[in-house]
Amino acid sequence: MTTTDTHTGARPAPPEGRDGGLALPPEEARQATNEHYELPSEVFMAFLDERVKYSSALYLTPGATLEEAQTAKLHFVAERLGLRGGECLLDVGCGWGSLTLFMAQEYGCEVTGVTPSTPQAEYVREQALRLRIADRVHIRVGSYSDLDIDGRYDAATMLGSIVHMPDRVAVLRKAYASLRREGRLYLSESCFRSAEVYREFASRPGTRHVTETIFGFADMVPFSQLIEAAESAGFSLERLDDLTAHYHRTIEEWERRAQANRERIEAAAPGMAEPLVRYLRTANAGWGYTSKHYALTAAKSRLGPKAAV
């Protein structure tokens, strides 16, 4: 059983691991994280877009709706991965299935989604049946670190999921092993803007409200640590995209919808509306000051990106 601080309800901060991250067994991290992700789907439907996509959108025009921006983001991920149609894709931390279902439906990919949450898995399977793409969608339930994943994939995605996994190097080595030669990885994550800021702000109350009270476990590190972990896993780095402004606008819209739908959120999960709104405000207040949101594209290639001819 995980103990809590009797005064604040927050978990004591776990010790640091060898790479500067938090040392926590993957199963304990999974159980802690599921306290958030196993909330009723109605909570997330009350403030996310119609695909229930719980990560940054991509606003290509000033007047774009959240739904349009989330669709643009999914096409952006497909472009970064070089998808042309029919590929075999691994979606680590598939959430409510937005990317898994989109790539199967729009690009004809065979997609394996991984989630630690049984309610999420059931939801994605139901949606795959509804969309008549169940033959192309396979959902694995459990901690990614503990699952047997073969090496047949053309591409892998991790959108906002590695923050919940204590051993980043091991996770990225596993992703590397799951890819065929020249396979690509798309990884996006919110992070502290520098190691100095990480040391200063990681234990502050606002940060711990997000990483522990809301998410159960999340180790939001400087992106340089994720780049180092990707390189240690064997990946060749291809691109780095700064999506901070897009995530700021995404969360603004999430907060607007959460405020407008407080009654729906409370009906689904009593007592959740206020912490959720506080989380969204805290997250948005830090962009550019303490935090950034980057996307990394990397390849399983010793030679790196091919030159244009």
Short mmCIF file of N, CA and C in Angstrom, two decimals, residues 5 12-13 74 85 91 97 114 127 132 154 160 187 214 220 228 245 249 256 269 295 297 300 309:
data_model
loop_
_atom_site.label_atom_id
_atom_site.label_comp_id
_atom_site.label_asym_id
_atom_site.label_seq_id
_atom_site.Cartn_x
_atom_site.Cartn_y
_atom_site.Cartn_z
N ASP A 5 0.85 11.48 3.17
CA ASP A 5 1.09 12.45 4.22
C ASP A 5 -0.25 12.77 4.88
N PRO A 12 4.63 10.86 -0.03
CA PRO A 12 6.00 11.33 0.15
C PRO A 12 6.76 11.21 -1.15
N ALA A 13 7.63 12.16 -1.44
CA ALA A 13 8.39 12.11 -2.69
C ALA A 13 9.29 10.89 -2.69
N LEU A 74 -2.79 14.89 -35.15
CA LEU A 74 -2.66 13.48 -35.49
C LEU A 74 -2.06 13.30 -36.88
N GLY A 85 0.56 4.53 -45.10
CA GLY A 85 -0.63 3.68 -45.08
C GLY A 85 -0.25 2.21 -44.95
N ASP A 91 1.49 2.12 -30.11
CA ASP A 91 1.10 3.35 -29.41
C ASP A 91 1.21 3.11 -27.91
N GLY A 97 -7.54 6.20 -26.82
CA GLY A 97 -7.46 5.63 -28.15
C GLY A 97 -7.50 6.60 -29.30
N VAL A 114 -1.11 0.36 -26.00
CA VAL A 114 -0.76 -0.12 -24.66
C VAL A 114 -1.29 0.87 -23.64
N GLN A 127 -14.88 1.37 -29.23
CA GLN A 127 -14.84 2.32 -30.34
C GLN A 127 -14.34 1.67 -31.62
N ARG A 132 -15.72 -0.20 -36.99
CA ARG A 132 -15.47 -1.35 -37.86
C ARG A 132 -13.99 -1.49 -38.24
N ASP A 154 6.79 -0.78 -37.45
CA ASP A 154 7.40 0.22 -38.32
C ASP A 154 7.56 1.56 -37.61
N GLY A 160 3.02 11.93 -24.21
CA GLY A 160 2.74 12.24 -22.82
C GLY A 160 2.68 11.02 -21.92
N LEU A 187 8.02 10.91 -29.87
CA LEU A 187 7.87 11.06 -28.43
C LEU A 187 7.62 12.53 -28.12
N ILE A 214 -2.84 14.84 -8.85
CA ILE A 214 -3.62 14.56 -10.05
C ILE A 214 -3.19 13.24 -10.68
N MET A 220 8.41 14.81 -14.33
CA MET A 220 8.55 15.74 -15.45
C MET A 220 9.98 16.30 -15.44
N GLU A 228 18.98 12.31 -23.92
CA GLU A 228 20.08 11.43 -23.50
C GLU A 228 19.63 9.98 -23.42
N ALA A 245 3.52 26.60 -27.32
CA ALA A 245 2.42 27.54 -27.54
C ALA A 245 1.13 26.82 -27.89
N ARG A 249 -2.50 26.85 -25.68
CA ARG A 249 -3.84 27.13 -26.22
C ARG A 249 -4.77 25.93 -26.02
N ARG A 256 -11.64 26.03 -20.27
CA ARG A 256 -12.93 26.65 -20.59
C ARG A 256 -14.04 25.61 -20.57
N ALA A 269 -17.58 12.12 -11.17
CA ALA A 269 -16.55 11.92 -10.15
C ALA A 269 -16.67 13.03 -9.11
N ALA A 295 8.45 17.80 -28.92
CA ALA A 295 8.22 16.54 -29.60
C ALA A 295 9.51 16.12 -30.30
N THR A 297 11.42 13.30 -32.81
CA THR A 297 11.32 12.21 -33.77
C THR A 297 12.70 11.58 -33.90
N LYS A 300 15.50 4.24 -35.76
CA LYS A 300 16.37 3.10 -35.47
C LYS A 300 17.31 2.95 -36.66
N VAL A 309 17.76 13.49 -52.33
CA VAL A 309 18.46 13.36 -53.61
C VAL A 309 17.72 14.10 -54.70
#
